[in-house]
C-alpha positions as MATLAB code, in Angstrom:
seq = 'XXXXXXXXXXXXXXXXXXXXXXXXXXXXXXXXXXXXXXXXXXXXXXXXXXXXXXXXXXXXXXXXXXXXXXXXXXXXXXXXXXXXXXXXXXXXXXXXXXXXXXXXXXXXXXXXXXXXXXXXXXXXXXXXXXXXXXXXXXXXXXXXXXXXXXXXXXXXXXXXXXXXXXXXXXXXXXXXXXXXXXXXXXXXXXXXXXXXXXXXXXXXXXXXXXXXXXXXXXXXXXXXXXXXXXXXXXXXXXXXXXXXXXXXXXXXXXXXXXXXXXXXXXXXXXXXXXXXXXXXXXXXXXXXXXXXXXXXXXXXXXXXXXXXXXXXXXXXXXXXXXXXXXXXXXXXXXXXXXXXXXXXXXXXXXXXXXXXXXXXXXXXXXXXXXXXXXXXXXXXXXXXXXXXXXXXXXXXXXXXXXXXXXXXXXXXXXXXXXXXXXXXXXXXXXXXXXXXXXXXXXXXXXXXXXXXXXXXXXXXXXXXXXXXXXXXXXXXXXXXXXXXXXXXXXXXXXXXXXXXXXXXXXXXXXXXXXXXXXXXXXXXXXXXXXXXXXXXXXXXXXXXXXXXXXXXXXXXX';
ca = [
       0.000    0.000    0.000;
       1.625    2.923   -1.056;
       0.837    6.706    1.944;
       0.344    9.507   -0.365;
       2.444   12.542    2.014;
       1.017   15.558    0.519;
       3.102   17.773    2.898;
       6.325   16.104    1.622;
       5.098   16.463   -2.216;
       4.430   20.275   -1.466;
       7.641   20.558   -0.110;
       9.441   18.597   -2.968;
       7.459   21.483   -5.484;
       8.237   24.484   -3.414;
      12.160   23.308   -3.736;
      11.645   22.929   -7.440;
       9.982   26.029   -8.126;
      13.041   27.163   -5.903;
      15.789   25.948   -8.189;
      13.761   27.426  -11.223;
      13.973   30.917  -10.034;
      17.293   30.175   -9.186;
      18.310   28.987  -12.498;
      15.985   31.769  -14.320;
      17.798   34.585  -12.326;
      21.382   33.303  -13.658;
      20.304   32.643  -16.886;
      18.881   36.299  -16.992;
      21.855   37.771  -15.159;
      23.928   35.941  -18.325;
      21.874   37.756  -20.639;
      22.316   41.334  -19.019;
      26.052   40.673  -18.412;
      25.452   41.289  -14.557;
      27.204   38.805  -12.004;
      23.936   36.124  -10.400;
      23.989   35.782   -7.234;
      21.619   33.394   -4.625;
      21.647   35.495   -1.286;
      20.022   32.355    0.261;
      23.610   30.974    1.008;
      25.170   33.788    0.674;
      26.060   36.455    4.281;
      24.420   39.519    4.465;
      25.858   42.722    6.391;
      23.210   43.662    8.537;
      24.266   47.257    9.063;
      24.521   47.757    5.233;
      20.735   47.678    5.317;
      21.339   51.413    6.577;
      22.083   52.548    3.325;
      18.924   52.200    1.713;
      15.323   52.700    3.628;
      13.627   48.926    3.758;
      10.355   50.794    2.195;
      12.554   52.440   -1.201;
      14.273   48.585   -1.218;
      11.201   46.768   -1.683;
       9.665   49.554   -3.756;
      12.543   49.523   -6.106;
      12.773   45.766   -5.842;
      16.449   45.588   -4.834;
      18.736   45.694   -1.860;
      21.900   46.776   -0.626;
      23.396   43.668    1.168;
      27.249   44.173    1.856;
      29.033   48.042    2.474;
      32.341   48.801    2.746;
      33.240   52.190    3.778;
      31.483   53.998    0.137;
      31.446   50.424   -1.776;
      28.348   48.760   -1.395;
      26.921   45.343   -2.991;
      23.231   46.228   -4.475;
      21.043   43.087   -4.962;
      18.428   43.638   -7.671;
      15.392   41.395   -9.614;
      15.874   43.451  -12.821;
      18.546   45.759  -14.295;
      16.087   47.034  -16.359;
      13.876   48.593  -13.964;
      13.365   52.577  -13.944;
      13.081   52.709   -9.651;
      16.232   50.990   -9.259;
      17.937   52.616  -12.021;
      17.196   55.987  -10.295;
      17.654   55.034   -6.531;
      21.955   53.368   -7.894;
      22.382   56.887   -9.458;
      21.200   58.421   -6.273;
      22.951   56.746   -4.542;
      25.973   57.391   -6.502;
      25.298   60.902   -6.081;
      25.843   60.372   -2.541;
      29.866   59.141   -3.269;
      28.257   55.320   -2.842;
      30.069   52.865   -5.367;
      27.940   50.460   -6.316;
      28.607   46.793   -7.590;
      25.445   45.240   -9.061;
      23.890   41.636   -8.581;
      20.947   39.786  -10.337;
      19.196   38.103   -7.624;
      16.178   36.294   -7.724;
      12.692   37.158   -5.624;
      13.053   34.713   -2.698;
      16.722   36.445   -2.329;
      15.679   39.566   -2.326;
      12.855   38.485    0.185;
      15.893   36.939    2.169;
      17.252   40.103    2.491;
      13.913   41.785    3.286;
      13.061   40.269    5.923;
      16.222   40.963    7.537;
      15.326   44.567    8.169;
      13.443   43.761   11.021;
      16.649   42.396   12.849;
      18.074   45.798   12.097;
      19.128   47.495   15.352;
      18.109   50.976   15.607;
      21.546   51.856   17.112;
      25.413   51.423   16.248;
      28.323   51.646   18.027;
      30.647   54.236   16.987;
      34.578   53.882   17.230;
      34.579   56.255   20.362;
      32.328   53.325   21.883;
      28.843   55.776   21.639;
      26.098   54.738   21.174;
      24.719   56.363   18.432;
      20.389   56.162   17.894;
      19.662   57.734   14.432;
      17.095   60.613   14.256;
      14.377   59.321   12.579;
      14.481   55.838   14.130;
      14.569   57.273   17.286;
      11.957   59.898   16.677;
       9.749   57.391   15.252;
       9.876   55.386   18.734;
       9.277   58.660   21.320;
       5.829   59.129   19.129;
       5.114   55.096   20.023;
       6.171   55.465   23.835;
       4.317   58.377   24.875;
       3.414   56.609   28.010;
       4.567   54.013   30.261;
       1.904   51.135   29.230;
       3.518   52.142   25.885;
       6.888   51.237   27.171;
       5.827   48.184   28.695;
       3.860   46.773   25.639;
       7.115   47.001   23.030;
       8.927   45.468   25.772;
       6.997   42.453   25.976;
       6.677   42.522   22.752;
      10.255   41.803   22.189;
      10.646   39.800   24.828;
       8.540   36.695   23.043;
      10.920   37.176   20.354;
      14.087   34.431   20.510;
      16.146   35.828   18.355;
      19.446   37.790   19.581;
      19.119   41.158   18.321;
      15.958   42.045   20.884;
      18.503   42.448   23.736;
      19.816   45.765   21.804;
      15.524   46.290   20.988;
      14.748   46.349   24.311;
      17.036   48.561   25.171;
      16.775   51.210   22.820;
      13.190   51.039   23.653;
      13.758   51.552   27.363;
      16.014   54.404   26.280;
      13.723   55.960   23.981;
      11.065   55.785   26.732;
      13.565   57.617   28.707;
      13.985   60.555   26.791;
       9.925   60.355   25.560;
       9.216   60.568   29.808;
      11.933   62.993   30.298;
      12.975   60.482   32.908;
      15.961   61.265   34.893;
      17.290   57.841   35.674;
      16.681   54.230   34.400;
      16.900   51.897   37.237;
      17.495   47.854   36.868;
      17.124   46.311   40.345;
      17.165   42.478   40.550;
      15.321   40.469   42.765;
      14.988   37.170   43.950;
      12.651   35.818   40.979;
      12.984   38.380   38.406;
      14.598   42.075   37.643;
      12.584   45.247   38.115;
      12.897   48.071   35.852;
      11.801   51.905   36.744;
      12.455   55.294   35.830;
      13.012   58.277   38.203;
       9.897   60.824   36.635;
       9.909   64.292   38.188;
      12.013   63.200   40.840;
       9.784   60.137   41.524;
      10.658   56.200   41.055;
       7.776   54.613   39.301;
       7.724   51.085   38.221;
       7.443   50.080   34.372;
       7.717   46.366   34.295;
       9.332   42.952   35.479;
      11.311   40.849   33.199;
      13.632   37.462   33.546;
      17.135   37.024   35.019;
      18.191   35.285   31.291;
      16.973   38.520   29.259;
      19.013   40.462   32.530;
      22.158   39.161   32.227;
      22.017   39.654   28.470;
      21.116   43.340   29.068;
      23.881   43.589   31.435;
      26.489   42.362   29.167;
      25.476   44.989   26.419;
      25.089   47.654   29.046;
      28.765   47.269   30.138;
      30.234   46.916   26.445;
      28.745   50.190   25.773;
      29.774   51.769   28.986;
      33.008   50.553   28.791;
      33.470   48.533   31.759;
      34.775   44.633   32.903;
      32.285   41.985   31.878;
      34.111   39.249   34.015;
      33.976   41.707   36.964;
      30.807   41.192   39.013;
      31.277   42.022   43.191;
      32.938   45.083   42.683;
      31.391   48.213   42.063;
      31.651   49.937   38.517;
      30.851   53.546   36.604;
      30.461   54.176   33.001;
      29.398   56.005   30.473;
      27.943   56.364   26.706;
      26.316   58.595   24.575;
      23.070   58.707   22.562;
      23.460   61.577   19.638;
      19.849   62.483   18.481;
      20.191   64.905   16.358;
      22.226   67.886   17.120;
      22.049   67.273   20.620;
      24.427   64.616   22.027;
      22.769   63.153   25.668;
      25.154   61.658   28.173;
      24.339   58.247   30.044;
      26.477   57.538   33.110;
      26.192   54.110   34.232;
      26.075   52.771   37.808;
      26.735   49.026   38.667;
      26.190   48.344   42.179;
      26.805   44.164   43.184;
      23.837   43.069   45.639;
      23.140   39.453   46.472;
      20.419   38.429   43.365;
      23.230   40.122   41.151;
      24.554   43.823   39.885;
      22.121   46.545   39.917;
      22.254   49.190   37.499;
      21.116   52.893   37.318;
      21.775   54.973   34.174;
      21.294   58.613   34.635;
      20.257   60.367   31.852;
      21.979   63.593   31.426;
      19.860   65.493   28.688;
      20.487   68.811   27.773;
      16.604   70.013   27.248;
      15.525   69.100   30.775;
      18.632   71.409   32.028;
      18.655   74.841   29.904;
      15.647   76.151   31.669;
      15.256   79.718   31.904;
      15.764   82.235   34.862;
      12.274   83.496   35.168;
      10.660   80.403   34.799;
      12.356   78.296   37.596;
       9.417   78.975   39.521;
      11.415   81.705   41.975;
       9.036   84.291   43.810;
       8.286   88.032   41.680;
      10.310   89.475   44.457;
      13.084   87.070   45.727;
      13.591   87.384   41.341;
      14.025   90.741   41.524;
      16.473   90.278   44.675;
      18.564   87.459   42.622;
      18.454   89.702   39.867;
      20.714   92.515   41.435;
      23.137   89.396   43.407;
      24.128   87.685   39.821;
      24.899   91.326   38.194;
      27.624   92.126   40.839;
      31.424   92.118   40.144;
      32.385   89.700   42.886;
      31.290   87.774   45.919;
      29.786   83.717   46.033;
      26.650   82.407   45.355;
      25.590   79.201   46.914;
      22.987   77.014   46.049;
      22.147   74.290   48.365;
      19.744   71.283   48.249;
      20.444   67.468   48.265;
      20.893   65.621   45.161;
      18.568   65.854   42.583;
      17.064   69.307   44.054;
      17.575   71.087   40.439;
      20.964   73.216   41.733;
      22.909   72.897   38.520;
      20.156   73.768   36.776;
      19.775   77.224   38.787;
      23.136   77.894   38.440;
      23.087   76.957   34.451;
      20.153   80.207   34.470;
      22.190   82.246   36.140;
      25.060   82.183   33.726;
      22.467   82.346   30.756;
      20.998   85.690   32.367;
      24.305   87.414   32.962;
      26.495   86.271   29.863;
      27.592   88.582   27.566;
      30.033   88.893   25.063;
      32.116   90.904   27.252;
      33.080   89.174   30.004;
      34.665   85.943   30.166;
      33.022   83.091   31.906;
      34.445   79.743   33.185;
      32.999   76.825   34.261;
      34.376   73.282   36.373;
      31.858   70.522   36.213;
      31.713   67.004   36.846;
      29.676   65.981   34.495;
      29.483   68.966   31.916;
      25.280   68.513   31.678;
      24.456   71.538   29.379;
      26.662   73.470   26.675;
      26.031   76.525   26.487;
      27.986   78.751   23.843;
      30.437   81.434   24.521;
      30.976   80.051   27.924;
      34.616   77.592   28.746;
      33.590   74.688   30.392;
      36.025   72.402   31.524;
      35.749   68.707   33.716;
      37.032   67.178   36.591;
      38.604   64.091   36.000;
      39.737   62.465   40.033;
      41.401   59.327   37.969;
      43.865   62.078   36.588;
      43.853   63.929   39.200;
      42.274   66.676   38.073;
      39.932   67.754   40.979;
      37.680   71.030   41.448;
      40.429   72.855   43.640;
      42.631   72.019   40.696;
      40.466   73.227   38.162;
      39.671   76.241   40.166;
      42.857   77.159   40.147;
      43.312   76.703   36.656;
      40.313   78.354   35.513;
      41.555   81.457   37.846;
      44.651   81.470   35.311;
      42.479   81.939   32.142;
      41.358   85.982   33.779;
      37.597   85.083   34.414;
      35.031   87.265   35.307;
      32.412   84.758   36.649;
      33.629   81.268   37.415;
      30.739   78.343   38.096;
      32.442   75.890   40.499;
      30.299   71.892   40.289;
      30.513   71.377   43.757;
      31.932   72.908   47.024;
      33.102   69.212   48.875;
      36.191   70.074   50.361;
      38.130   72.221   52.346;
      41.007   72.964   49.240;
      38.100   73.595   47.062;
      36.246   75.890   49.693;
      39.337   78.024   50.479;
      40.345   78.343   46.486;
      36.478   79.631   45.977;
      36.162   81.714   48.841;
      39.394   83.748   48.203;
      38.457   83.993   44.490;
      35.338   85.746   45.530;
      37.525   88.250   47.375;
      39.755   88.677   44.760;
      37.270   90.661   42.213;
      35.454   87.355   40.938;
      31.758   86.451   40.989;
      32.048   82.494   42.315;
      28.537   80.315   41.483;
      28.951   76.698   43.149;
      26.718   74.269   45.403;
      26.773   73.222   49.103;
      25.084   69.936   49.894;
      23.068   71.183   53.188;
      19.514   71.311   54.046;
      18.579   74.598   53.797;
      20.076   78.047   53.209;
      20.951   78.596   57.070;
      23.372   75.781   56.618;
      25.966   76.729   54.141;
      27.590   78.604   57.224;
      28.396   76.171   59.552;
      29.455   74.044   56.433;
      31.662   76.657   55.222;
      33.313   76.413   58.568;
      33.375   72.984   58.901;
      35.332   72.765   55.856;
      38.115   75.063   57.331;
      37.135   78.311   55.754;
      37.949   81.462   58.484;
      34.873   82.639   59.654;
      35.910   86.714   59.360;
      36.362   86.194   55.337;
      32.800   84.122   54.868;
      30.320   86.807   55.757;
      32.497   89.101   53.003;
      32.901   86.712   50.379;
      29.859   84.922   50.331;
      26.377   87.327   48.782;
      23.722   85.077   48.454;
      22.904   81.686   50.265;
      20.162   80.125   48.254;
      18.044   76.695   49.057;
      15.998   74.858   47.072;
      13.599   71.813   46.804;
      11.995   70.289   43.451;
       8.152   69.281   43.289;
       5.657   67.755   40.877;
       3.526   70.497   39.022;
       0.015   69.064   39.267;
      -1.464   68.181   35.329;
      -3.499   71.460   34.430;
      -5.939   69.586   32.491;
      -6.544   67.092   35.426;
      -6.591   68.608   38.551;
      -9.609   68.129   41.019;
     -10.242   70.854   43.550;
     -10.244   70.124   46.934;
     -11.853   72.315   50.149;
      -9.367   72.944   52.657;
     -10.001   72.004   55.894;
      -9.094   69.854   59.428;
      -5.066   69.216   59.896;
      -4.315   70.281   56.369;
      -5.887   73.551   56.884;
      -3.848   73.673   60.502;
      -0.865   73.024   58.910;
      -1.220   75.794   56.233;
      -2.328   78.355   58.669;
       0.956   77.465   61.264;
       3.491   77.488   58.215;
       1.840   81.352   56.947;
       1.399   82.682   60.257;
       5.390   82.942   60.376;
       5.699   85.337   56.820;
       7.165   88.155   58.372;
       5.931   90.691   55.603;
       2.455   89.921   54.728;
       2.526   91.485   51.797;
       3.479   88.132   50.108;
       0.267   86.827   51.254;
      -1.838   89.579   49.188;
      -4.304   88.089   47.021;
      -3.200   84.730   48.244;
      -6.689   82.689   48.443;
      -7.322   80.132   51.671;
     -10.555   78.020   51.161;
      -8.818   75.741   48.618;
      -6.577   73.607   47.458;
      -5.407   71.375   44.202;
      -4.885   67.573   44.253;
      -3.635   64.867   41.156;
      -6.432   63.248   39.328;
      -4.884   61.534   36.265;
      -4.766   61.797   32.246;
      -3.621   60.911   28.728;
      -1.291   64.438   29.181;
       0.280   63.665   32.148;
       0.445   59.639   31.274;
      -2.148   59.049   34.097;
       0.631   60.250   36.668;
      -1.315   63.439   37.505;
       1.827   65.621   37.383;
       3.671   67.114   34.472;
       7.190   68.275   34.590;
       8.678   69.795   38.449;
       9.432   73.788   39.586;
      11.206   74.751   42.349;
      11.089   75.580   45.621;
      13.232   78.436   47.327;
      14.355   80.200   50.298;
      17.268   82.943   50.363;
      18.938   84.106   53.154;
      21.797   87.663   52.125;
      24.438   88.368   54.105;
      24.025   91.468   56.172;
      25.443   92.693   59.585;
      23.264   90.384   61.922;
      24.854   87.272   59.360;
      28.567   88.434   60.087;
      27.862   88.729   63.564;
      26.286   85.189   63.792;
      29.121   83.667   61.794;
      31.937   85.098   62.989;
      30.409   83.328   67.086;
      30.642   79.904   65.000;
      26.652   79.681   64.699;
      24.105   76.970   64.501;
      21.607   76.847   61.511;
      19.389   77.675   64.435;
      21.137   81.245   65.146;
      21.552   81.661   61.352;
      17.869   81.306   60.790;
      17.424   83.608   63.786;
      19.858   86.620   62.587;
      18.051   86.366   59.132;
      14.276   86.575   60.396;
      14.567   90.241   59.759;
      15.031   89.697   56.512;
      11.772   89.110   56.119;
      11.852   86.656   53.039;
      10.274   83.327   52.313;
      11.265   80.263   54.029;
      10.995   76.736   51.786;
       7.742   76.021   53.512;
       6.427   79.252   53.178;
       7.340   79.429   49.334;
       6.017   75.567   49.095;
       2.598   76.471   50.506;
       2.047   79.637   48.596;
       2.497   77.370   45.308;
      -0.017   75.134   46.946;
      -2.628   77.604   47.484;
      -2.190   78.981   43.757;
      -2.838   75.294   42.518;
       0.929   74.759   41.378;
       1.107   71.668   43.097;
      -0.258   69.795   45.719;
      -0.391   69.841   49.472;
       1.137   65.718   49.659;
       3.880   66.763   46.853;
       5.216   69.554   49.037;
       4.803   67.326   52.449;
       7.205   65.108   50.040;
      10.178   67.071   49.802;
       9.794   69.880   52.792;
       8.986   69.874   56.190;
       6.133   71.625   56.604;
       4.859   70.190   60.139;
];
């Protein structure tokens, strides 16, 4: 009894018809004088795909399948069509020197399909990673939210094939610059790895993925970052690149060993979320008009002090933007350099080298500056370098990490700086908070009463000059509600929060007895200006933000 296997006897014609096309496409390629060529056991270049949009390749029914620097391999079905006649002469326009194959239509399908394996990114000889424009554009439009994010990534996830490691991500770092998210956060845990991004200065979770897909991700994290693959209980920083555009975004990477493996934080350093402008860092009419006259004068310091992640670079990136002009001569030390701006020497620290603040302080005094922005005030070199620049006919901009403006004194003096020279060197302390601007489209009023209204009441019945409270309603306040513009978070995008404290004769006389914040605070109460609460709760009465976002970052009990 003879089985008829009608599977088998399809597959039997399919490989026939195969060899046909084969032998059609070289007997054709004879006839046009063109080299044949069968792609199906033949390599392709996956990043020669670049050259040629997978839309105009199919359109034009050819492929470019190999590239060497400007000499690329172009697969086509017919020499004789007009499309691919006109994309090899523009593309010879472009300096590309193309060698021409007859191919038949299951190679060029071969090719094809291989687009989809094409990895939106590259690495670039200086180890960057670099995320073409379009491609990358493209994405942000897809990943407007974080359900967005999650779907692509479980999306690729089902995939088996090699090339989603780089997919996912690119996706995760597209998200990141969609969100405007400050840091991308990989923490693994005892069943499976956790990803979140910091938004507005808040961690929120996107999804959970496997330890396999991890480790892969790991490995291509630290090739790009430049770090030890075999090194895994020790504690490693890194960084790359992503160029979009004209604008070139910095990624430092973190690797942190724990006991379910390394954790990693990238911190996205992107220009746009730092160049914001002096008026619109959410500083009071008046204290404005108070910073205004500090940043114009010829010399003295200006501190700004906050924890990390409290938006102080950012002031102090305004206050160069405000004062520069063309005829004076600004310098800058940073570690990182987070925002170029133009006409302005920037220069960073580098501790590997040696090349410290103090050192680039002392440096940057060489070059004659007018106004010199100093990263960080962390040590007692630094400090003294800073301080006796300010006395020596410079203006000095740099951040303190302390609590609140009262506390750059004592930590001035802690860090060895004489107490007679502070009170003359230093203008302007200045502290500062960040918090959540509620969603204007989303917000839900909210009566206020009971504790909250107790609280608000306490915190304005110490505003020295009541003029600030002018106009200021009290039966109301704003809370988060949640929509498609804010990507259900109920917030959109973070302002700050400030209190000042100048330095007048009740300051020198505090700081020269080797004063608490307590008897700073005291000396300046005559001063009559804003305290962080105070400033916090007026923006919560005008709907800014919200009563819980400010209870968040200040003390307000």
């Amino acid at each position: 009894m003879v089985i008829f296997d009608e599977e088998k006897q399809k597959e039997r014609l399919r490989a026939l018809r195969g060899r046909e096309e084969e032998e059609l496409a070289q007997t054709l390629a004879a006839h046009h004088g063109i080299p044949y060529l069968d792609l199906s056991v033949h390599p392709i270049n996956i990043d020669a795909l670049r050259v040629l949009k997978e839309d105009a390749a199919r359109d034009a029914e050819m492929a470019v399948f190999n590239a060497t620097d400007k000499n690329i391999d172009v697969a086509v079905l017919s020499p004789k069509n007009d499309k691919a006649k006109a994309v090899i002469e523009e593309l010879k326009q472009k300096g590309y020197v193309p060698e021409i194959y007859m191919v038949s239509h299951a190679s060029l399908k071969k090719v094809w399909d291989r687009y989809k394996d094409l990895s939106y990114s590259f690495e670039t000889q200086t180890g960057a990673l670099d995320i073409s424009n379009e491609e990358i554009l493209e994405m942000t439009k897809k990943v407007a939210t974080l359900p967005d994010i999650k779907k692509m990534i479980e999306e690729v996830l089902e995939l088996k094939r090699t090339y989603r490691i780089s997919r996912i991500l690119e996706i995760i770092l597209a998200g990141a610059l969609s969100l405007k998210a400050s840091d991308v956060h990989f923490e693994p845990e005892e069943e499976k790895i956790r990803l979140r991004y910091r938004l507005d200065g808040v961690l929120t979770d996107v999804l959970f993925f496997d330890k396999e897909t991890y480790e892969l991700l790991l490995s291509r994290v630290k090739l790009i970052s430049e770090l030890k693959l075999n090194i895994k209980e020790r504690a490693q920083d890194g960084r790359f690149s992503i160029k979009l555009a004209e604008t070139e975004i910095e990624v430092r990477t973190s690797l942190l060993p724990g006991p379910y493996g390394e954790s990693v934080v990238l911190r996205v350093l992107n220009p746009e979320t730092i160049g914001v402008e002096f008026e619109k860092l959410g500083i009071h009419p008046r204290l404005l008009d108070i910073l205004n006259k500090e940043v114009r004068k010829p010399n003295g310091m200006i501190l700004t002090t906050g924890p990390t992640g409290s938006g102080k670079t950012t002031t102090l990136y305004a206050f160069l933007k405000k004062i520069y002009t063309p005829e004076i001569k600004v310098v800058t030390i940073e570690n990182p350099i987070e925002y170029h701006l133009e006409g302005i020497v920037q220069t960073q620290t580098d501790s590997a080298l040696g090349y410290t603040f103090a050192e680039g302080l002392r440096s940057a005094l060489r070059q004659d500056p007018d106004v010199i922005m100093v990263g960080e005030i962390r040590d007692g070199e630094t400090a003294a370098v800073a301080v006796n620049a300010a006395l020596t006919g410079h203006l000095v901009l740099s951040t303190l990490h302390t609590n609140n403006a009262a506390g750059s004194f004592p930590r001035l003096l802690d860090l060895g700086v004489n107490p007679k020279v502070v009170s003359s060197a230093l203008n302007v302390s200045i502290a500062q908070r960040l918090v959540r601007v509620l969603c204007g489209e989303c917000r839900k009023e909210k009566i206020l009463e009971g504790k909250d209204k107790e609280v608000i009441e306490r915190v304005l019945s110490g505003v020295g000059d009541t003029s600030y409270l002018e106009g200021v309603q009290k039966e109301k306040v704003w809370a988060p509600a949640g929509c498609p513009k804010c990507g259900f978070l109920g917030y959109k995008g973070r302002i700050g929060v400030f209190e000042v404290i100048l330095i007048d004769s009740d300051i020198e006389k505090a700081v020269i007895e080797n004063p608490s914040e307590r008897d700073i605070r005291a000396a300046a109460e005559k001063q009559k200006l804003l305290t962080l609460a105070q400033d916090g709760v007026l923006k919560v009465l005008n709907g800014v933000t919200s009563l819980e976002e400010l209870q968040r970052v200040v003390n307000i009990e």
